[in-house]
Coordinates of C-alpha atoms and ligand atoms in Angstrom, one line a residue:
X637 CA -17.3 5.0 -21.0
X638 CA -17.5 7.8 -18.3
X639 CA -15.0 11.0 -18.5
X640 CA -12.2 9.8 -16.3
X641 CA -8.8 11.8 -15.2
X642 CA -5.6 10.1 -14.4
X643 CA -2.1 11.1 -12.9
X644 CA 0.7 9.0 -12.1
X645 CA 4.8 9.3 -10.9
X646 CA 6.7 11.4 -12.9
X647 CA 9.5 8.6 -13.4
X648 CA 10.3 4.9 -12.4
X649 CA 13.5 3.3 -12.7
X650 CA 12.9 -0.5 -12.6
X651 CA 15.3 -3.2 -12.4
X652 CA 18.4 -5.3 -10.1
X653 CA 21.0 -2.8 -9.1
X654 CA 18.9 0.6 -10.3
X655 CA 19.3 2.2 -6.8
X656 CA 22.7 3.1 -7.9
X657 CA 21.3 5.4 -10.2
X658 CA 20.0 7.3 -7.3
X659 CA 22.9 10.0 -6.9
X660 CA 22.3 10.8 -11.2
X661 CA 18.5 11.4 -10.1
X662 CA 19.2 13.6 -7.0
X663 CA 21.7 15.4 -9.4
X664 CA 19.2 15.9 -11.9
X665 CA 16.7 17.5 -9.2
X666 CA 19.6 19.9 -8.0
X667 CA 19.0 18.0 -4.6
X668 CA 22.1 18.3 -2.9
X669 CA 21.2 18.2 1.2
X670 CA 18.3 15.3 1.1
X671 CA 17.1 14.0 4.1
X672 CA 16.1 10.1 4.0
X673 CA 13.3 9.2 5.7
X674 CA 13.4 5.6 7.4
X675 CA 13.0 3.1 10.1
X676 CA 15.4 0.8 12.4
X677 CA 14.7 -2.4 10.8
X678 CA 16.2 -1.0 7.7
X679 CA 19.1 -0.1 9.2
X680 CA 19.8 -3.6 11.1
X681 CA 19.0 -4.8 7.9
X682 CA 22.6 -3.5 6.4
X683 CA 20.3 -1.6 3.8
X684 CA 20.9 2.1 4.9
X685 CA 24.7 1.2 4.0
X686 CA 23.5 0.5 0.5
X687 CA 21.8 3.7 0.1
X688 CA 24.7 5.6 1.9
X689 CA 27.1 4.2 -0.8
X690 CA 24.9 5.2 -3.3
X691 CA 24.3 8.8 -2.2
X692 CA 27.3 11.2 -2.4
X693 CA 25.9 14.0 -1.0
X694 CA 25.4 15.7 2.5
X695 CA 23.0 13.6 3.7
X696 CA 20.8 13.2 7.1
X697 CA 19.1 10.5 8.6
X698 CA 15.5 10.1 10.3
X699 CA 15.5 6.4 10.8
X700 CA 12.6 6.4 13.7
X701 CA 9.7 6.1 11.6
X702 CA 7.1 3.1 13.3
X703 CA 4.3 1.0 11.3
X704 CA 1.2 3.4 11.4
X705 CA 3.5 6.3 12.0
X706 CA 1.7 9.0 14.7
X707 CA 1.8 12.8 13.9
X708 CA 4.7 13.0 16.5
X709 CA 6.9 11.2 14.5
X710 CA 5.8 12.9 11.0
X711 CA 6.3 16.3 13.1
X712 CA 9.7 14.9 14.2
X713 CA 11.1 13.9 11.3
X714 CA 10.1 17.5 9.6
X715 CA 11.8 19.1 12.3
X716 CA 15.2 17.0 11.3
X717 CA 14.2 18.1 7.9
X718 CA 14.4 22.1 8.8
X719 CA 17.7 21.8 11.3
X720 CA 19.6 19.7 8.2
X721 CA 18.1 22.4 5.3
X722 CA 17.3 19.8 3.4
X723 CA 16.4 20.4 -0.2
X724 CA 15.6 16.8 -1.2
X725 CA 13.7 13.8 0.7
X726 CA 14.9 10.2 0.0
X727 CA 11.8 7.6 1.5
X728 CA 13.7 4.1 2.2
X729 CA 11.7 1.5 3.4
X730 CA 7.6 -0.1 3.7
X731 CA 4.7 1.7 2.8
X732 CA 5.2 3.6 6.6
X733 CA 8.5 5.2 5.4
X734 CA 7.4 6.1 2.0
X735 CA 4.2 7.7 3.7
X736 CA 6.1 9.6 6.4
X737 CA 8.4 10.8 3.4
X738 CA 5.9 12.2 1.5
X739 CA 3.9 14.3 3.8
X740 CA 8.0 15.8 5.0
X741 CA 8.6 16.6 1.6
X742 CA 5.3 19.3 1.7
X743 CA 5.8 19.7 5.7
X744 CA 9.9 20.6 5.1
X745 CA 8.9 23.1 2.3
X746 CA 7.4 26.2 4.2
X747 CA 10.2 29.1 3.4
X748 CA 7.9 31.1 1.3
X749 CA 4.7 32.5 2.3
X750 CA 2.5 30.7 0.0
X751 CA 4.1 27.0 1.2
X752 CA 3.0 27.6 4.9
X753 CA 0.6 25.1 5.9
X754 CA 0.3 22.9 8.6
X755 CA 0.3 19.0 8.9
X756 CA -3.5 19.5 10.0
X757 CA -4.8 21.5 7.3
X758 CA -3.3 19.1 4.9
X759 CA -5.9 15.7 5.7
X760 CA -8.5 15.3 3.5
X761 CA -8.7 15.3 -0.1
X762 CA -6.9 18.1 -2.1
X763 CA -6.0 20.0 0.6
X764 CA -2.6 20.5 0.4
X765 CA -1.5 23.6 -0.8
X766 CA 1.7 24.8 -2.1
X767 CA 5.0 23.2 -3.5
X768 CA 7.1 20.4 -1.3
X769 CA 10.6 19.6 -1.8
X770 CA 11.9 17.0 -4.9
X771 CA 10.7 13.7 -3.7
X772 CA 12.5 9.8 -4.5
X773 CA 10.7 6.9 -2.9
X774 CA 12.6 3.6 -3.0
X775 CA 10.1 0.9 -1.5
X776 CA 12.1 -2.1 0.1
X777 CA 8.8 -4.5 0.4
X778 CA 6.6 -5.4 -2.5
X779 CA 3.0 -4.4 -1.2
X780 CA 1.7 -0.9 -0.2
X781 CA 2.6 0.5 -3.3
X782 CA 2.6 3.5 -1.5
X783 CA 5.8 5.3 -4.1
X784 CA 3.0 5.2 -6.7
X785 CA -0.1 6.4 -4.8
X786 CA -0.9 10.1 -3.8
X787 CA -2.1 9.2 -0.2
X788 CA -0.1 9.4 3.2
X789 CA -1.9 7.4 6.1
X790 CA -1.3 9.0 9.4
X791 CA -2.2 7.6 13.0
X792 CA -3.8 10.5 14.8
X793 CA -4.8 9.0 17.7
X794 CA -5.4 5.6 19.8
X795 CA -6.9 3.8 17.1
X796 CA -8.1 6.7 14.4
X797 CA -5.6 7.7 11.1
X798 CA -6.2 10.4 9.0
X799 CA -5.0 10.3 5.2
X800 CA -3.5 13.2 3.1
X801 CA -4.4 12.6 -0.3
X802 CA -2.9 15.2 -2.6
X803 CA -1.2 14.4 -6.2
X804 CA 1.0 17.0 -4.6
X805 CA 2.6 13.6 -2.6
X806 CA 3.3 11.7 -5.6
X807 CA 7.3 11.4 -5.9
X808 CA 9.3 12.8 -8.6
X809 CA 11.1 9.1 -9.2
X810 CA 10.3 5.6 -7.7
X811 CA 13.1 3.2 -7.8
X812 CA 12.3 -0.5 -8.0
X813 CA 15.1 -2.5 -6.9
X814 CA 14.7 -5.9 -6.4
X815 CA 18.5 -6.7 -4.3
X816 CA 16.4 -4.5 -1.4
X817 CA 14.0 -6.8 -1.3
X818 CA 15.8 -10.0 -1.5
X819 CA 16.2 -10.3 2.9
X820 CA 12.1 -10.0 3.4
X821 CA 11.1 -12.9 5.7
X822 CA 8.4 -15.2 3.9
X823 CA 5.3 -14.1 5.8
X824 CA 6.3 -10.3 5.1
X825 CA 6.7 -11.3 1.2
X826 CA 3.5 -13.2 1.4
X827 CA 1.1 -11.1 3.1
X828 CA 2.5 -8.2 1.5
X829 CA 2.1 -9.8 -2.3
X830 CA -1.3 -10.2 -1.2
X831 CA -2.3 -7.2 -0.3
X832 CA -0.7 -5.9 -3.8
X833 CA -3.0 -8.4 -5.5
X834 CA -6.5 -7.0 -3.2
X835 CA -5.5 -3.7 -4.7
X836 CA -5.6 -5.1 -8.0
X837 CA -8.2 -6.9 -7.7
X838 CA -10.2 -4.1 -5.8
X839 CA -9.3 -1.4 -8.7
X840 CA -10.5 -3.5 -11.6
X841 CA -14.1 -3.7 -9.4
X842 CA -13.7 0.0 -8.0
X843 CA -17.4 1.3 -8.1
X844 CA -16.7 5.2 -9.0
X845 CA -13.3 5.7 -10.4
X846 CA -12.2 2.4 -12.1
X847 CA -11.3 3.2 -15.9
X848 CA -9.1 1.9 -18.7
X849 CA -5.6 3.3 -17.3
X850 CA -6.4 1.1 -14.0
X851 CA -8.0 -1.6 -15.7
X852 CA -5.3 -2.3 -18.2
X853 CA -2.8 -1.9 -15.1
X854 CA -4.4 -3.7 -12.6
X855 CA -4.7 -6.6 -15.1
X856 CA -0.9 -6.3 -15.8
X857 CA 0.0 -6.2 -11.7
X858 CA -2.2 -9.3 -11.1
X859 CA -0.6 -11.2 -13.6
X860 CA 2.9 -10.8 -12.4
X861 CA 2.0 -10.6 -8.3
X862 CA 0.0 -14.3 -9.0
X863 CA 2.9 -15.7 -11.3
X864 CA 5.5 -14.7 -9.1
X865 CA 4.4 -14.5 -5.5
X866 CA 4.7 -18.4 -4.0
X867 CA 8.4 -18.5 -5.7
X868 CA 9.3 -15.2 -4.0
X869 CA 7.9 -16.8 -0.8
X870 CA 9.7 -20.3 -1.6
X871 CA 13.0 -18.8 -3.1
X872 CA 13.7 -15.7 -1.4
X873 CA 17.1 -14.9 -3.3
X874 CA 15.8 -15.6 -6.3
X875 CA 15.7 -11.8 -8.2
X876 CA 13.5 -12.2 -11.2
X877 CA 10.7 -13.6 -9.0
X878 CA 11.3 -10.4 -6.3
X879 CA 12.1 -7.8 -9.2
X880 CA 8.5 -9.1 -10.7
X881 CA 6.5 -8.7 -7.3
X882 CA 8.0 -5.3 -7.0
X883 CA 7.1 -4.0 -10.3
X884 CA 3.4 -5.9 -9.9
X885 CA 2.8 -3.9 -6.5
X886 CA 3.8 -0.8 -8.3
X887 CA 1.8 -1.5 -11.3
X888 CA -0.9 -1.9 -8.4
X889 CA -0.3 0.8 -7.0
X890 CA -0.9 2.6 -9.9
X891 CA -4.2 1.7 -10.7
X892 CA -5.9 2.0 -7.0
X893 CA -4.5 5.6 -6.7
X894 CA -6.9 6.2 -9.5
X895 CA -9.5 3.6 -9.0
X896 CA -9.5 3.2 -5.4
X897 CA -9.6 0.2 -2.9
X898 CA -13.0 -0.9 -1.3
X899 CA -14.8 -3.7 0.9
X900 CA -11.3 -5.5 1.6
X901 CA -9.6 -2.8 2.9
X902 CA -12.8 -1.3 4.4
X903 CA -13.2 -4.7 6.9
X904 CA -9.0 -5.1 7.2
X905 CA -8.7 -1.7 8.8
X906 CA -10.3 -2.3 12.5
X907 CA -8.3 -5.6 12.2
X908 CA -5.1 -3.7 12.0
X909 CA -6.9 -1.1 15.0
X910 CA -7.7 -3.3 17.3
X911 CA -5.4 -6.5 17.0
X912 CA -2.5 -4.9 15.6
X913 CA -2.5 -7.4 12.6
X914 CA -0.4 -6.1 9.8
X915 CA -2.3 -4.7 7.1
X916 CA -1.3 -7.6 4.5
X917 CA -2.3 -10.4 6.5
X918 CA -5.4 -8.6 7.9
X919 CA -6.5 -8.4 4.1
X920 CA -5.9 -11.6 3.1
X921 CA -8.1 -12.8 6.5
X922 CA -11.0 -11.0 4.8
X923 CA -10.2 -11.4 1.2
X924 CA -11.8 -15.1 0.7
X925 CA -14.9 -13.8 2.8
X926 CA -15.5 -10.3 0.6
X927 CA -15.0 -12.2 -2.8
X928 CA -17.9 -14.1 -1.9
X929 CA -20.4 -11.6 -0.8
X930 CA -19.6 -9.4 -4.2
X931 CA -19.6 -12.1 -6.2
X932 CA -23.2 -11.5 -7.1
X933 CA -22.3 -8.1 -8.0
X934 CA -19.4 -8.5 -10.1
X935 CA -19.6 -11.9 -11.7
X936 CA -18.0 -10.5 -15.2
X937 CA -15.3 -8.8 -13.2
X938 CA -14.1 -11.7 -10.9
X939 CA -14.5 -14.2 -13.9
X940 CA -11.6 -12.5 -15.9
X941 CA -9.6 -12.0 -12.4
X942 CA -10.2 -15.5 -12.6
X943 CA -8.5 -16.1 -15.5
X944 CA -5.7 -13.8 -15.0
X945 CA -4.5 -15.9 -11.8
X946 CA -5.1 -19.8 -14.0
X947 CA -8.5 -20.3 -13.2
X948 CA -11.2 -21.8 -15.8
X949 CA -14.6 -20.7 -14.9
X950 CA -18.0 -20.0 -15.7
X951 CA -18.8 -16.3 -14.0
X952 CA -21.6 -17.7 -11.8
X953 CA -18.8 -20.0 -10.1
X954 CA -16.2 -16.9 -10.4
X955 CA -16.4 -15.7 -6.9
X956 CA -16.2 -19.0 -5.1
X957 CA -13.3 -20.1 -7.1
X958 CA -11.4 -17.1 -6.6
X959 CA -12.8 -17.4 -2.7
X960 CA -11.0 -20.8 -2.6
X961 CA -7.8 -19.6 -4.5
X962 CA -7.0 -16.9 -2.0
X963 CA -7.8 -19.1 1.2
X964 CA -5.6 -21.8 -0.2
X965 CA -2.8 -19.2 -1.0
X966 CA -3.0 -18.0 2.6
X967 CA -2.1 -22.1 3.6
X968 CA 0.0 -22.4 0.9
X969 CA 2.5 -19.4 1.9
X970 CA 2.1 -20.4 5.8
X971 CA 0.0 -17.5 6.6
X972 CA -2.9 -17.6 9.3
X973 CA -6.2 -18.3 7.2
X974 CA -8.6 -17.3 10.1
X975 CA -9.1 -14.1 12.7
X976 CA -9.2 -17.0 15.2
X977 CA -5.7 -18.1 14.6
X978 CA -5.0 -14.4 15.4
X979 CA -6.9 -13.9 18.6
X980 CA -10.0 -12.6 17.6
X981 CA -12.7 -13.9 19.0
X982 CA -17.2 -13.8 18.4
X983 CA -17.4 -11.0 20.7
X984 CA -15.3 -8.9 19.2
X985 CA -17.5 -9.0 15.6
X986 CA -19.9 -6.4 16.8
X987 CA -16.9 -3.5 17.3
X988 CA -15.1 -4.7 14.4
X989 CA -18.2 -4.4 12.2
X990 CA -19.1 -1.1 13.3
X991 CA -15.7 0.1 12.8
X992 CA -16.0 -0.9 9.1
X993 CA -18.9 1.0 8.8
X994 CA -16.6 3.8 9.5
X995 CA -14.7 3.6 6.2
X996 CA -17.2 5.3 4.2
X997 CA -14.5 6.5 1.9
X998 CA -13.5 3.0 0.8
X999 CA -17.2 1.2 1.1
X1000 CA -18.7 3.6 -1.9
X1001 CA -16.0 1.6 -4.3
X1002 CA -17.4 -1.6 -3.0
X1003 CA -19.2 -3.5 -6.3
X1004 CA -21.9 -4.3 -3.4
X1005 CA -23.3 -2.4 -0.8
X1006 CA -21.8 -3.9 2.8
X1007 CA -24.3 -2.8 5.4
X1008 CA -23.4 -3.7 9.2
X1009 CA -25.1 -7.0 9.2
X1010 CA -23.3 -8.1 6.2
X1011 CA -19.9 -6.9 7.9
X1012 CA -21.0 -9.2 10.9
X1013 CA -21.7 -12.3 8.9
X1014 CA -18.5 -11.5 6.6
X1015 CA -16.1 -10.9 9.9
X1016 CA -18.2 -14.2 11.5
X1017 CA -17.3 -16.6 8.2
X1018 CA -13.5 -15.4 8.8
X1019 CA -13.7 -16.1 12.4
X1020 CA -12.8 -19.8 11.1
X1021 CA -12.3 -19.7 7.4
X1022 CA -16.5 -21.2 7.3
X1023 CA -17.7 -22.1 4.2
X1024 CA -15.1 -21.2 1.6
Ligands
LIG1382 FE1 -3.7 -2.1 0.8

């Protein structure tokens, strides 16, 4: 076994109704003037009211986070935090709200000279210096695992993104309360759930940083997610399934925070950039084809993964069996199964493949090298679901 490091969230509260404990957590962090960072969907779904009711402090709200948050939104939220003299940040929502909250907790903590740092200087791995404000993250989807990762992805241009990667962004407390996810539409539950499953799979096969902790967590996560995703989609009010999905996504987040994701995410990102296909769905669309491509380099791991999701097969068949499993799962959950269904055509493949090649940070973690022609082949197969 190689030497390894493992970092994770300080504290997690998991269970139906745990949102009610937030006031105690804020008190113990000495927070008196928190800023809630969220989006309009959360406001209109009535979830913000539930959080309001649970926090008995001088609260300000920034509810203008959008998907793939641009720098301008992040800086605006930081200004609101400063005006409010916020002494703590609560991220509440999907991955974009949590990512924004993580960066605000650091950006809004600039009073001391040693803490002064611009957002520009924070991009990259371990570039964040200084301290952040107390940070509580509360996911309302079971997918991104953002509440468990040291990463925030910010949109810096038309289709370009930059990541802030630092253990400073790990929250003091993550609250996993399934009652907040009960109203999620089926297609969101399905796509975000598959995203979480991909986090677990890619952590298990992560080439460089996988370790016994990340393996253990990813296997546990995959079991929870695979056993509950269909129930959570078909019985939206089944809080037992919802809670297991939320926990599965969190644990998968802990795993891939330490054993990073790879080829599936590398090929999924350009679909988001060019076609605005949601992140989870982008992953679901390319997943079967990357699994088939990787199979020769990941026989043993794929057999173990197959076993966890309920497939008994030999090592040589595991890649194909998993590709079929996930392709069929997308169909069962009423998700599109091909890129063609999402508006992608043959002529788009070259630009998608060349953009995927730019994801070097992710590609290095893939069990098998993906070259430009390989990416074109994978996208071509994903176009019509060929050969699954
Ligand atoms: Fe993801």
